[in-house]
């Protein structure tokens, strides 16, 4: 049975919170271009989950959009966090593949869906793909990380110059093939993840105990218990990556997420 010929359905899920109108406009345009480009290969829908945005600009934009065609809007009464927002989208989606992306991801319209679907079809043991990510200047982002340890998380909070060799090992910065070839993903970056929908359902989606941070490391571990997670450089996306975990509030949330993660998966200190 050829899934490509059967036009599988793909849900693109984006969780919003106080996003700029121009960013939202770009999301819509890229999805429309993506849908048009791949209409012979797949049926695509976009689900925008508004995590109780307080910005009037975000609310106004979504009110005007109103949900049309293949675009759905979910308005939440409270900010449930990144993972919970995507889980809400999954509940209303009926797709073969569930594609989670951040609002600051671009390049959606450049994705060759046939490449993705063919790979899943030829590798039925794979449940999740993590694309190669570049920054806005075209530089590779080191997102194909090794499994997290307490030490690695701690030194990353201190900045890139602290224990530099250890950080390079953690991000596989000195392993060129880690970013040039398809290989195992042990700690995927949640900014862009392709899931086989039945695998996402089987693992219960994202663990909603995390509000922000570490939920992507967690879901990689969960997928790897029932299938395989793969770093997939054949697909390249641009990630603006506005990191906010250097603020006191962000660091506090990060530390809380670390406790949840290591309590669940074991306190691997080094």
Short mmCIF file of C-alpha atoms in Angstrom, two decimals:
data_model
loop_
_atom_site.label_atom_id
_atom_site.label_comp_id
_atom_site.label_asym_id
_atom_site.label_seq_id
_atom_site.Cartn_x
_atom_site.Cartn_y
_atom_site.Cartn_z
CA UNK A 1 0.00 0.00 0.00
CA UNK A 2 1.47 3.33 -1.06
CA UNK A 3 0.72 6.12 1.42
CA UNK A 4 1.94 8.76 -1.03
CA UNK A 5 -0.66 7.83 -3.63
CA UNK A 6 -3.37 7.75 -0.97
CA UNK A 7 -2.69 11.41 -0.10
CA UNK A 8 -2.08 11.08 3.64
CA UNK A 9 -3.34 13.84 5.86
CA UNK A 10 -0.82 16.04 7.66
CA UNK A 11 -1.66 18.34 10.56
CA UNK A 12 0.67 21.27 11.16
CA UNK A 13 0.33 22.32 14.80
CA UNK A 14 1.53 25.70 16.11
CA UNK A 15 1.01 26.96 19.66
CA UNK A 16 0.70 30.73 19.93
CA UNK A 17 1.26 33.16 22.76
CA UNK A 18 1.46 36.93 22.19
CA UNK A 19 2.93 36.61 18.71
CA UNK A 20 3.63 39.56 16.43
CA UNK A 21 1.05 40.09 13.64
CA UNK A 22 3.78 39.94 10.98
CA UNK A 23 4.89 36.58 12.36
CA UNK A 24 1.32 35.30 12.22
CA UNK A 25 0.93 36.56 8.66
CA UNK A 26 4.09 34.71 7.64
CA UNK A 27 2.80 31.51 9.25
CA UNK A 28 -0.44 31.69 7.27
CA UNK A 29 1.33 32.49 4.00
CA UNK A 30 3.85 29.70 4.42
CA UNK A 31 1.15 27.18 5.25
CA UNK A 32 -0.92 28.17 2.22
CA UNK A 33 2.15 27.84 -0.02
CA UNK A 34 3.02 24.51 1.62
CA UNK A 35 -0.51 23.21 1.12
CA UNK A 36 -0.64 24.33 -2.52
CA UNK A 37 2.78 22.89 -3.35
CA UNK A 38 1.96 19.48 -1.88
CA UNK A 39 -1.76 19.21 -2.69
CA UNK A 40 -1.22 16.24 -4.99
CA UNK A 41 0.79 14.42 -2.35
CA UNK A 42 -1.09 15.11 0.87
CA UNK A 43 -4.07 16.79 2.47
CA UNK A 44 -2.83 19.45 4.87
CA UNK A 45 -4.45 21.35 7.72
CA UNK A 46 -3.10 23.99 10.08
CA UNK A 47 -4.19 24.13 13.72
CA UNK A 48 -3.33 27.30 15.64
CA UNK A 49 -3.72 26.91 19.39
CA UNK A 50 -3.96 30.25 21.17
CA UNK A 51 -2.55 29.70 24.66
CA UNK A 52 -4.67 32.47 26.21
CA UNK A 53 -2.66 35.32 24.65
CA UNK A 54 -2.89 38.62 26.48
CA UNK A 55 -1.75 40.61 23.43
CA UNK A 56 -4.60 42.41 21.69
CA UNK A 57 -2.65 42.17 18.42
CA UNK A 58 -2.65 38.37 18.56
CA UNK A 59 -6.32 38.22 19.53
CA UNK A 60 -7.33 40.69 16.83
CA UNK A 61 -5.44 38.82 14.13
CA UNK A 62 -7.00 35.49 15.05
CA UNK A 63 -10.48 37.04 15.27
CA UNK A 64 -10.10 38.41 11.75
CA UNK A 65 -8.75 35.10 10.50
CA UNK A 66 -11.76 33.39 11.98
CA UNK A 67 -10.68 29.93 10.88
CA UNK A 68 -11.21 29.24 7.21
CA UNK A 69 -10.59 26.40 4.82
CA UNK A 70 -7.89 24.14 6.18
CA UNK A 71 -7.03 26.41 9.13
CA UNK A 72 -8.49 25.76 12.57
CA UNK A 73 -8.15 27.92 15.67
CA UNK A 74 -8.32 26.65 19.25
CA UNK A 75 -8.74 29.30 21.96
CA UNK A 76 -7.72 28.15 25.42
CA UNK A 77 -8.99 29.75 28.62
CA UNK A 78 -5.56 29.55 30.26
CA UNK A 79 -1.92 29.20 29.24
CA UNK A 80 -1.33 25.47 29.55
CA UNK A 81 2.19 25.49 28.17
CA UNK A 82 3.87 24.29 24.99
CA UNK A 83 3.22 20.55 25.16
CA UNK A 84 -0.35 20.79 26.42
CA UNK A 85 -1.18 23.20 23.60
CA UNK A 86 -0.05 20.69 20.98
CA UNK A 87 -1.93 17.91 22.73
CA UNK A 88 -5.13 19.97 22.44
CA UNK A 89 -4.50 20.31 18.71
CA UNK A 90 -3.91 16.59 18.35
CA UNK A 91 -7.25 15.86 20.01
CA UNK A 92 -9.12 17.58 17.17
CA UNK A 93 -6.85 16.40 14.36
CA UNK A 94 -7.51 13.25 12.38
CA UNK A 95 -4.27 12.87 10.52
CA UNK A 96 -1.68 10.32 9.52
CA UNK A 97 1.16 12.66 10.47
CA UNK A 98 1.34 15.34 13.14
CA UNK A 99 3.88 18.09 12.51
CA UNK A 100 4.76 20.24 15.54
CA UNK A 101 6.52 23.54 14.80
CA UNK A 102 7.25 26.75 16.68
CA UNK A 103 5.92 30.12 15.47
CA UNK A 104 9.51 31.22 14.84
CA UNK A 105 10.13 28.44 12.30
CA UNK A 106 10.17 29.36 8.62
CA UNK A 107 10.77 27.40 5.45
CA UNK A 108 7.62 25.30 5.75
CA UNK A 109 6.80 25.88 2.09
CA UNK A 110 10.16 24.40 1.06
CA UNK A 111 9.48 21.01 2.64
CA UNK A 112 9.25 18.12 0.20
CA UNK A 113 6.46 16.13 1.84
CA UNK A 114 7.04 13.20 -0.49
CA UNK A 115 10.54 12.78 0.95
CA UNK A 116 9.17 12.70 4.50
CA UNK A 117 6.28 10.35 3.78
CA UNK A 118 8.44 8.01 1.70
CA UNK A 119 10.94 7.77 4.54
CA UNK A 120 8.26 6.91 7.07
CA UNK A 121 6.80 4.38 4.64
CA UNK A 122 10.15 2.65 4.07
CA UNK A 123 10.99 2.72 7.80
CA UNK A 124 7.84 1.68 9.70
CA UNK A 125 9.85 1.44 12.93
CA UNK A 126 10.44 5.23 12.89
CA UNK A 127 7.94 7.33 14.84
CA UNK A 128 9.48 10.81 14.79
CA UNK A 129 11.74 12.91 12.58
CA UNK A 130 13.72 15.94 13.75
CA UNK A 131 14.67 18.25 10.82
CA UNK A 132 17.97 20.06 10.43
CA UNK A 133 17.66 23.63 11.71
CA UNK A 134 19.55 26.77 10.65
CA UNK A 135 19.45 30.25 12.13
CA UNK A 136 18.29 33.27 10.14
CA UNK A 137 21.82 33.72 8.79
CA UNK A 138 22.02 30.17 7.49
CA UNK A 139 24.24 28.84 10.28
CA UNK A 140 23.67 25.31 11.52
CA UNK A 141 21.99 25.04 14.91
CA UNK A 142 23.45 22.27 17.06
CA UNK A 143 20.19 20.57 17.95
CA UNK A 144 21.13 16.90 17.53
CA UNK A 145 22.11 16.58 21.17
CA UNK A 146 23.03 13.55 23.24
CA UNK A 147 20.81 12.38 26.06
CA UNK A 148 20.71 15.03 28.75
CA UNK A 149 22.59 14.91 32.06
CA UNK A 150 22.33 17.27 35.02
CA UNK A 151 25.86 18.54 34.40
CA UNK A 152 25.22 19.26 30.73
CA UNK A 153 22.08 21.22 31.54
CA UNK A 154 23.82 23.19 34.25
CA UNK A 155 26.81 24.28 32.16
CA UNK A 156 24.55 25.31 29.26
CA UNK A 157 22.78 27.70 31.61
CA UNK A 158 26.15 29.30 32.35
CA UNK A 159 26.88 30.11 28.70
CA UNK A 160 28.66 28.56 25.69
CA UNK A 161 32.22 29.27 26.93
CA UNK A 162 31.90 27.25 30.14
CA UNK A 163 33.28 23.68 29.80
CA UNK A 164 33.38 24.26 26.06
CA UNK A 165 34.66 20.78 25.13
CA UNK A 166 31.95 19.15 27.19
CA UNK A 167 29.28 21.28 25.50
CA UNK A 168 30.70 20.36 22.09
CA UNK A 169 30.45 16.70 23.02
CA UNK A 170 26.86 17.15 24.23
CA UNK A 171 25.79 18.88 21.00
CA UNK A 172 27.97 16.60 18.82
CA UNK A 173 29.57 19.74 17.41
CA UNK A 174 32.76 17.83 16.55
CA UNK A 175 30.86 15.00 14.87
CA UNK A 176 30.12 16.26 11.32
CA UNK A 177 28.19 13.13 10.34
CA UNK A 178 25.78 13.76 13.20
CA UNK A 179 24.41 16.70 11.20
CA UNK A 180 24.96 15.47 7.64
CA UNK A 181 23.45 12.00 7.78
CA UNK A 182 20.23 10.44 8.98
CA UNK A 183 20.96 9.09 12.47
CA UNK A 184 19.40 8.37 15.84
CA UNK A 185 17.90 11.28 17.76
CA UNK A 186 18.35 11.03 21.51
CA UNK A 187 17.37 14.55 22.53
CA UNK A 188 15.51 16.30 19.74
CA UNK A 189 14.81 20.03 19.52
CA UNK A 190 11.07 20.64 19.91
CA UNK A 191 10.98 23.58 17.51
CA UNK A 192 10.13 21.23 14.65
CA UNK A 193 9.14 17.57 14.97
CA UNK A 194 7.37 15.24 12.52
CA UNK A 195 5.37 12.49 14.27
CA UNK A 196 3.58 9.47 12.96
CA UNK A 197 0.16 10.21 14.44
CA UNK A 198 -0.44 6.71 15.83
CA UNK A 199 2.91 6.87 17.67
CA UNK A 200 2.05 10.29 19.13
CA UNK A 201 -1.25 8.85 20.31
CA UNK A 202 0.37 5.70 21.71
CA UNK A 203 2.77 7.66 23.93
CA UNK A 204 0.08 10.12 25.01
CA UNK A 205 1.72 13.09 23.30
CA UNK A 206 3.70 15.59 25.33
CA UNK A 207 3.89 15.20 29.09
CA UNK A 208 1.82 18.12 30.37
CA UNK A 209 3.69 18.33 33.66
CA UNK A 210 6.23 20.47 31.78
CA UNK A 211 5.11 24.04 31.18
CA UNK A 212 8.17 24.93 29.11
CA UNK A 213 11.60 23.36 28.48
CA UNK A 214 12.62 19.68 28.57
CA UNK A 215 9.31 18.49 27.12
CA UNK A 216 11.11 17.83 23.84
CA UNK A 217 13.83 15.76 25.53
CA UNK A 218 11.06 13.90 27.34
CA UNK A 219 9.02 13.10 24.24
CA UNK A 220 12.14 11.88 22.44
CA UNK A 221 12.64 9.40 25.27
CA UNK A 222 8.98 8.38 25.09
CA UNK A 223 9.06 7.81 21.33
CA UNK A 224 12.25 5.78 21.62
CA UNK A 225 10.47 3.39 23.98
CA UNK A 226 7.97 2.35 21.31
CA UNK A 227 9.65 3.32 18.01
CA UNK A 228 12.71 5.23 16.76
CA UNK A 229 13.41 8.95 16.73
CA UNK A 230 15.60 10.12 13.85
CA UNK A 231 17.58 13.27 13.06
CA UNK A 232 16.62 14.00 9.44
CA UNK A 233 18.90 16.52 7.69
CA UNK A 234 17.11 15.96 4.36
CA UNK A 235 14.62 18.56 5.58
CA UNK A 236 16.04 21.99 6.47
CA UNK A 237 14.13 24.73 8.27
CA UNK A 238 15.03 28.17 9.60
CA UNK A 239 14.65 28.73 13.33
CA UNK A 240 14.72 32.25 14.75
CA UNK A 241 15.22 30.79 18.25
CA UNK A 242 14.51 33.65 20.65
CA UNK A 243 15.82 32.01 23.79
CA UNK A 244 14.44 33.46 27.00
CA UNK A 245 15.83 31.07 29.59
CA UNK A 246 18.54 33.54 30.64
CA UNK A 247 15.97 35.58 32.57
CA UNK A 248 15.39 34.71 36.23
CA UNK A 249 11.88 33.53 35.44
CA UNK A 250 13.10 31.44 32.51
CA UNK A 251 15.88 29.84 34.57
CA UNK A 252 13.37 29.05 37.34
CA UNK A 253 11.07 27.31 34.86
CA UNK A 254 14.04 25.46 33.36
CA UNK A 255 15.19 24.16 36.75
CA UNK A 256 11.66 23.02 37.60
CA UNK A 257 11.47 21.16 34.28
CA UNK A 258 14.86 19.56 34.95
CA UNK A 259 13.58 18.18 38.26
CA UNK A 260 10.51 16.74 36.51
CA UNK A 261 12.65 15.18 33.78
CA UNK A 262 15.35 13.61 35.95
CA UNK A 263 12.87 12.37 38.52
CA UNK A 264 11.08 10.60 35.68
CA UNK A 265 14.03 9.27 33.69
CA UNK A 266 16.71 8.95 36.37
CA UNK A 267 19.27 11.30 37.85
CA UNK A 268 22.12 10.95 35.40
CA UNK A 269 24.54 13.43 36.90
CA UNK A 270 27.51 13.25 34.51
#
